[in-house]
Every structure is written in C-alpha cells, then in structure tokens.
PDB file of C-alpha atoms in Angstrom:
ATOM      1  CA  MET B 176      -0.027   0.017   0.009  1.00  0.00           C
ATOM      2  CA  ILE B 177       1.271   3.412  -0.895  1.00  0.00           C
ATOM      3  CA  ASN B 178       1.396   6.085   1.797  1.00  0.00           C
ATOM      4  CA  ASN B 179       2.196   9.753   2.069  1.00  0.00           C
ATOM      5  CA  ASN B 180       5.861   8.924   3.015  1.00  0.00           C
ATOM      6  CA  ASP B 181       6.307   7.204  -0.369  1.00  0.00           C
ATOM      7  CA  THR B 182       5.012  10.201  -2.196  1.00  0.00           C
ATOM      8  CA  ILE B 183       7.269  12.516  -0.225  1.00  0.00           C
ATOM      9  CA  ARG B 184      10.257  10.210  -0.955  1.00  0.00           C
ATOM     10  CA  LEU B 185       9.398  10.318  -4.735  1.00  0.00           C
ATOM     11  CA  LEU B 186       9.102  14.109  -4.724  1.00  0.00           C
ATOM     12  CA  GLN B 187      12.334  14.513  -2.846  1.00  0.00           C
ATOM     13  CA  ALA B 188      14.076  12.200  -5.447  1.00  0.00           C
ATOM     14  CA  ILE B 189      12.725  14.377  -8.270  1.00  0.00           C
ATOM     15  CA  GLY B 190      13.612  17.575  -6.458  1.00  0.00           C
ATOM     16  CA  SER B 191      12.475  21.099  -6.910  1.00  0.00           C
ATOM     17  CA  PRO B 192      13.565  23.536  -9.603  1.00  0.00           C
ATOM     18  CA  PHE B 193      13.326  26.302  -6.904  1.00  0.00           C
ATOM     19  CA  ASP B 194      15.342  24.707  -4.191  1.00  0.00           C
ATOM     20  CA  SER B 195      18.098  22.189  -4.847  1.00  0.00           C
ATOM     21  CA  ARG B 196      18.531  21.486  -1.121  1.00  0.00           C
ATOM     22  CA  CYS B 197      15.271  19.477  -0.971  1.00  0.00           C
ATOM     23  CA  LYS B 198      16.808  16.804  -3.285  1.00  0.00           C
ATOM     24  CA  LYS B 199      17.074  13.324  -1.601  1.00  0.00           C
ATOM     25  CA  LEU B 200      18.064  10.596  -4.039  1.00  0.00           C
ATOM     26  CA  PRO B 201      17.211   6.929  -3.462  1.00  0.00           C
ATOM     27  CA  GLU B 202      19.985   5.019  -1.697  1.00  0.00           C
ATOM     28  CA  SER B 203      19.341   1.479  -3.084  1.00  0.00           C
ATOM     29  CA  GLU B 204      18.145  -0.194  -6.262  1.00  0.00           C
ATOM     30  CA  LYS B 205      15.062  -1.545  -4.328  1.00  0.00           C
ATOM     31  CA  GLU B 206      14.094   2.008  -3.315  1.00  0.00           C
ATOM     32  CA  ALA B 207      14.780   3.418  -6.740  1.00  0.00           C
ATOM     33  CA  LYS B 208      12.545   0.833  -8.424  1.00  0.00           C
ATOM     34  CA  GLU B 209       9.761   1.230  -5.847  1.00  0.00           C
ATOM     35  CA  LEU B 210       9.829   5.025  -6.426  1.00  0.00           C
ATOM     36  CA  PHE B 211       9.731   4.311 -10.248  1.00  0.00           C
ATOM     37  CA  GLU B 212       6.572   2.330  -9.793  1.00  0.00           C
ATOM     38  CA  LEU B 213       4.957   5.100  -7.886  1.00  0.00           C
ATOM     39  CA  ALA B 214       6.099   7.694 -10.379  1.00  0.00           C
ATOM     40  CA  THR B 215       4.708   5.619 -13.251  1.00  0.00           C
ATOM     41  CA  LYS B 216       1.260   5.343 -11.569  1.00  0.00           C
ATOM     42  CA  ASN B 217       1.332   9.031 -11.381  1.00  0.00           C
ATOM     43  CA  LYS B 218       2.451   9.549 -15.013  1.00  0.00           C
ATOM     44  CA  ILE B 219       5.872  11.044 -14.079  1.00  0.00           C
ATOM     45  CA  GLY B 220       7.991   7.981 -14.595  1.00  0.00           C
ATOM     46  CA  LEU B 221      10.138   9.718 -17.223  1.00  0.00           C
ATOM     47  CA  LEU B 222      10.546  12.811 -15.071  1.00  0.00           C
ATOM     48  CA  TYR B 223      11.772  10.677 -12.161  1.00  0.00           C
ATOM     49  CA  LEU B 224      14.194   8.716 -14.415  1.00  0.00           C
ATOM     50  CA  ASP B 225      15.468  11.985 -15.973  1.00  0.00           C
ATOM     51  CA  SER B 226      16.110  13.157 -12.421  1.00  0.00           C
ATOM     52  CA  LEU B 227      18.173  10.088 -11.625  1.00  0.00           C
ATOM     53  CA  ASN B 228      20.009  10.293 -14.908  1.00  0.00           C
ATOM     54  CA  LYS B 229      21.242  13.839 -14.112  1.00  0.00           C
ATOM     55  CA  PHE B 230      23.117  12.197 -11.192  1.00  0.00           C
ATOM     56  CA  ASN B 231      24.264   9.192 -13.294  1.00  0.00           C
ATOM     57  CA  LEU B 232      22.232   6.776 -11.225  1.00  0.00           C
ATOM     58  CA  ILE B 233      20.336   4.967 -14.007  1.00  0.00           C
ATOM     59  CA  GLU B 234      22.945   2.251 -14.520  1.00  0.00           C
ATOM     60  CA  LYS B 235      23.771   2.048 -10.735  1.00  0.00           C
ATOM     61  CA  PHE B 236      20.162   1.152 -10.005  1.00  0.00           C
ATOM     62  CA  ASN B 237      19.718  -1.047 -13.143  1.00  0.00           C
ATOM     63  CA  LEU B 238      17.169   1.197 -14.622  1.00  0.00           C
ATOM     64  CA  SER B 239      18.694   1.526 -18.088  1.00  0.00           C
ATOM     65  CA  GLU B 240      16.141  -0.622 -19.855  1.00  0.00           C
ATOM     66  CA  LEU B 241      13.210   1.147 -18.123  1.00  0.00           C
ATOM     67  CA  TYR B 242      14.620   4.521 -19.074  1.00  0.00           C
ATOM     68  CA  PHE B 243      15.021   3.527 -22.675  1.00  0.00           C
ATOM     69  CA  ILE B 244      11.364   2.238 -22.713  1.00  0.00           C
ATOM     70  CA  GLU B 245       9.999   5.462 -21.170  1.00  0.00           C
ATOM     71  CA  LYS B 246      11.945   7.636 -23.612  1.00  0.00           C
ATOM     72  CA  LYS B 247      10.737   5.509 -26.489  1.00  0.00           C
ATOM     73  CA  LYS B 248       7.088   5.803 -25.423  1.00  0.00           C
ATOM     74  CA  HIS B 249       7.430   9.506 -25.138  1.00  0.00           C
ATOM     75  CA  ALA B 250       8.910   9.795 -28.632  1.00  0.00           C
ATOM     76  CA  GLU B 251       6.318   7.373 -30.097  1.00  0.00           C
ATOM     77  CA  GLN B 252       3.441   9.476 -28.764  1.00  0.00           C
ATOM     78  CA  GLU B 253       4.931  12.587 -30.404  1.00  0.00           C
ATOM     79  CA  LYS B 254       5.227  10.666 -33.674  1.00  0.00           C
ATOM     80  CA  THR B 255       1.595   9.559 -33.365  1.00  0.00           C
ATOM     81  CA  ALA B 256       0.387  13.179 -32.925  1.00  0.00           C
ATOM     82  CA  ILE B 257       2.502  14.291 -35.970  1.00  0.00           C
ATOM     83  CA  ARG B 258       1.327  11.385 -38.074  1.00  0.00           C
ATOM     84  CA  ILE B 259      -2.335  11.956 -37.356  1.00  0.00           C
ATOM     85  CA  SER B 260      -1.910  15.701 -38.085  1.00  0.00           C
ATOM     86  CA  GLU B 261      -0.277  14.871 -41.545  1.00  0.00           C
ATOM     87  CA  ILE B 262      -3.137  12.448 -42.341  1.00  0.00           C
ATOM     88  CA  PHE B 263      -5.905  14.757 -41.340  1.00  0.00           C
ATOM     89  CA  ASN B 264      -4.242  17.794 -43.132  1.00  0.00           C
ATOM     90  CA  GLN B 265      -3.949  15.711 -46.359  1.00  0.00           C
ATOM     91  CA  ASN B 266      -7.699  14.889 -46.103  1.00  0.00           C
ATOM     92  CA  SER B 267      -8.760  18.498 -45.210  1.00  0.00           C
ATOM     93  CA  ILE B 268     -10.194  17.421 -41.926  1.00  0.00           C
ATOM     94  CA  ASN B 269     -11.257  20.180 -39.547  1.00  0.00           C
ATOM     95  CA  TYR B 270      -9.809  19.095 -36.203  1.00  0.00           C
ATOM     96  CA  ALA B 271      -7.684  19.973 -33.260  1.00  0.00           C
ATOM     97  CA  ILE B 272      -5.320  17.841 -31.268  1.00  0.00           C
ATOM     98  CA  PHE B 273      -4.975  18.631 -27.672  1.00  0.00           C
ATOM     99  CA  LYS B 274      -2.710  17.513 -24.876  1.00  0.00           C
ATOM    100  CA  SER B 275      -1.610  18.803 -21.569  1.00  0.00           C
ATOM    101  CA  ILE B 276       1.796  20.291 -21.989  1.00  0.00           C
ATOM    102  CA  MET B 277       3.785  19.608 -18.909  1.00  0.00           C
ATOM    103  CA  PRO B 278       6.837  21.645 -17.902  1.00  0.00           C
ATOM    104  CA  PHE B 279       8.614  18.294 -17.696  1.00  0.00           C
ATOM    105  CA  PRO B 280       8.981  15.179 -19.820  1.00  0.00           C
ATOM    106  CA  ALA B 281       5.699  13.160 -19.486  1.00  0.00           C
ATOM    107  CA  THR B 282       3.934  10.532 -21.546  1.00  0.00           C
ATOM    108  CA  PRO B 283       0.118  10.757 -21.066  1.00  0.00           C
ATOM    109  CA  ASN B 284      -1.876   7.776 -22.120  1.00  0.00           C
ATOM    110  CA  ASP B 285      -3.342   9.131 -25.345  1.00  0.00           C
ATOM    111  CA  VAL B 286      -3.599  11.734 -28.048  1.00  0.00           C
ATOM    112  CA  ASP B 287      -6.960  13.467 -27.950  1.00  0.00           C
ATOM    113  CA  ILE B 288      -8.541  14.824 -31.228  1.00  0.00           C
ATOM    114  CA  ILE B 289     -11.622  16.999 -31.567  1.00  0.00           C
ATOM    115  CA  ASN B 290     -13.594  16.864 -34.862  1.00  0.00           C
ATOM    116  CA  PHE B 291     -14.957  20.294 -35.737  1.00  0.00           C
ATOM    117  CA  GLY B 292     -17.023  18.839 -38.596  1.00  0.00           C
ATOM    118  CA  ASP B 293     -20.389  17.286 -38.611  1.00  0.00           C
ATOM    119  CA  ILE B 294     -21.507  13.555 -38.256  1.00  0.00           C
ATOM    120  CA  ARG B 295     -20.466  12.775 -41.808  1.00  0.00           C
ATOM    121  CA  ASP B 296     -16.928  14.066 -41.128  1.00  0.00           C
ATOM    122  CA  TYR B 297     -16.943  11.932 -37.905  1.00  0.00           C
ATOM    123  CA  LYS B 298     -17.651   8.746 -40.008  1.00  0.00           C
ATOM    124  CA  ILE B 299     -15.026   9.828 -42.680  1.00  0.00           C
ATOM    125  CA  ILE B 300     -12.438  10.358 -39.943  1.00  0.00           C
ATOM    126  CA  ALA B 301     -13.024   6.887 -38.516  1.00  0.00           C
ATOM    127  CA  GLN B 302     -12.607   5.343 -42.022  1.00  0.00           C
ATOM    128  CA  ILE B 303      -9.416   7.389 -42.636  1.00  0.00           C
ATOM    129  CA  MET B 304      -8.023   6.133 -39.252  1.00  0.00           C
ATOM    130  CA  ASN B 305      -8.784   2.508 -40.215  1.00  0.00           C
ATOM    131  CA  ASP B 306      -7.247   2.911 -43.635  1.00  0.00           C
ATOM    132  CA  SER B 307      -4.117   4.529 -42.139  1.00  0.00           C
ATOM    133  CA  GLY B 308      -3.034   1.780 -39.841  1.00  0.00           C
ATOM    134  CA  TYR B 309      -5.005   2.504 -36.719  1.00  0.00           C
ATOM    135  CA  ASP B 310      -7.017  -0.198 -35.032  1.00  0.00           C
ATOM    136  CA  GLU B 311     -10.342   0.843 -33.482  1.00  0.00           C
ATOM    137  CA  VAL B 312     -10.445  -0.022 -29.784  1.00  0.00           C
ATOM    138  CA  PHE B 313     -13.892  -0.900 -28.521  1.00  0.00           C
ATOM    139  CA  GLY B 314     -14.379  -0.248 -24.908  1.00  0.00           C
ATOM    140  CA  GLN B 315     -16.144   2.105 -22.621  1.00  0.00           C
ATOM    141  CA  ALA B 316     -16.187   5.143 -24.868  1.00  0.00           C
ATOM    142  CA  ASP B 317     -19.473   6.987 -25.092  1.00  0.00           C
ATOM    143  CA  THR B 318     -21.299   7.426 -28.452  1.00  0.00           C
ATOM    144  CA  GLN B 319     -19.615  10.784 -29.005  1.00  0.00           C
ATOM    145  CA  GLN B 320     -16.142   9.372 -29.126  1.00  0.00           C
ATOM    146  CA  ARG B 321     -14.184   6.610 -30.778  1.00  0.00           C
ATOM    147  CA  MET B 322     -10.785   5.228 -29.770  1.00  0.00           C
ATOM    148  CA  PHE B 323      -7.998   4.086 -32.083  1.00  0.00           C
ATOM    149  CA  HIS B 324      -4.658   2.568 -31.411  1.00  0.00           C
ATOM    150  CA  ASP B 325      -1.613   3.567 -33.546  1.00  0.00           C
ATOM    151  CA  VAL B 326      -0.289   0.178 -34.597  1.00  0.00           C
ATOM    152  CA  LEU B 327       2.553   1.705 -36.634  1.00  0.00           C
ATOM    153  CA  ASN B 328       4.129   3.580 -33.732  1.00  0.00           C
ATOM    154  CA  GLY B 329       2.546   1.823 -30.694  1.00  0.00           C
ATOM    155  CA  GLY B 330       2.826  -1.810 -31.681  1.00  0.00           C
ATOM    156  CA  GLN B 331       0.050  -4.257 -30.839  1.00  0.00           C
ATOM    157  CA  LEU B 332      -2.341  -3.073 -28.120  1.00  0.00           C
ATOM    158  CA  ILE B 333      -2.193  -5.157 -24.999  1.00  0.00           C
ATOM    159  CA  PRO B 334      -5.071  -4.038 -22.763  1.00  0.00           C
ATOM    160  CA  HIS B 335      -4.387  -3.780 -19.017  1.00  0.00           C
ATOM    161  CA  PRO B 336      -6.441  -2.568 -16.220  1.00  0.00           C
ATOM    162  CA  LYS B 337      -6.144   1.053 -15.283  1.00  0.00           C
ATOM    163  CA  LYS B 338      -3.760   1.591 -12.420  1.00  0.00           C
ATOM    164  CA  LYS B 339      -5.090   3.798  -9.680  1.00  0.00           C
ATOM    165  CA  ASP B 340      -3.343   7.194  -9.510  1.00  0.00           C
ATOM    166  CA  VAL B 341      -2.007   8.156  -6.186  1.00  0.00           C
TER     167      VAL B 341
END
C-alpha cells in the first residue's frame, strides 16, 4: 500500500527547480525501483528517471532498460500526434489535437482529437483512421467518441487494467 511517505520520497528524489537543497536521491536499487513504480502510476516515470539520470544513477540502479522504454514511449506518442496531423491535413479534416503540455517530460496515455465537422466528417475520420493503420479499440467510450490505437508507432495493443493514480 502506498502512503504519504512514499509520495514524499518520490518528490524528494525528483527535487524542486526552486530549491536544490530538498533533493534526496534513493539509496538502493530496491528503493529506486519502488519509487519508479509510484512515479509511473502518477504519469511522471520519465521525469523521475530523468532526475536520476542527471546524477548518473540509471545504471547504478539497473534502470537503463526502463529509461529506454520510457523515452521510446514519449517519442512514439509525439510521432503519433505528428502522423495523425499529417493524415488529417492531407484529407482536409477540420480538427484539433490537444494534450496537456507539462513543464517536464511526460507521456500521457493518449492523443486526444476533436472533430470540428459534422457527423459525416466523424464517419469519414473513422474510415481514414482505419485505412491509415489505426485499429479501433472498442471499450467504454461513449457514443460521442471513438478510440483508435496507432499500430505503426505503438505496436500491438495489450489491454491492461487502469492503475489507480496516487
């Protein structure tokens, strides 16, 4: 079970851009990996690993593979947003992509797109997505949204239960 002390340890490991004295790095591989799990649940895994990397602790705590994976996911999400923009622009789709832009490296779960057209455009967009290498994901989306997975940049989708944010 995660408690407030774990969250404080995580925040101390990441540190503050305003006060370098509050930095407290993990002391063991076990602690570093526990904090990474917590950071990942809170969508700041890459930020945490970047923080450790600044102090050359990635290899010491055997986090090189995880760091590579997190950086790759971040880059793939950017590629997905760029690719969808190119596809929609080529097809004169009236849309907007929106994401939270964090002041640190983060990899949110998805790329959100708003269709500014009508229901016909909505159906055309879904067909364009299918024709462009996106697999539709059927789940708990309401009738006003559809979900697609970028097979080209994201590989095969392996569904997993949502982790509770802390």
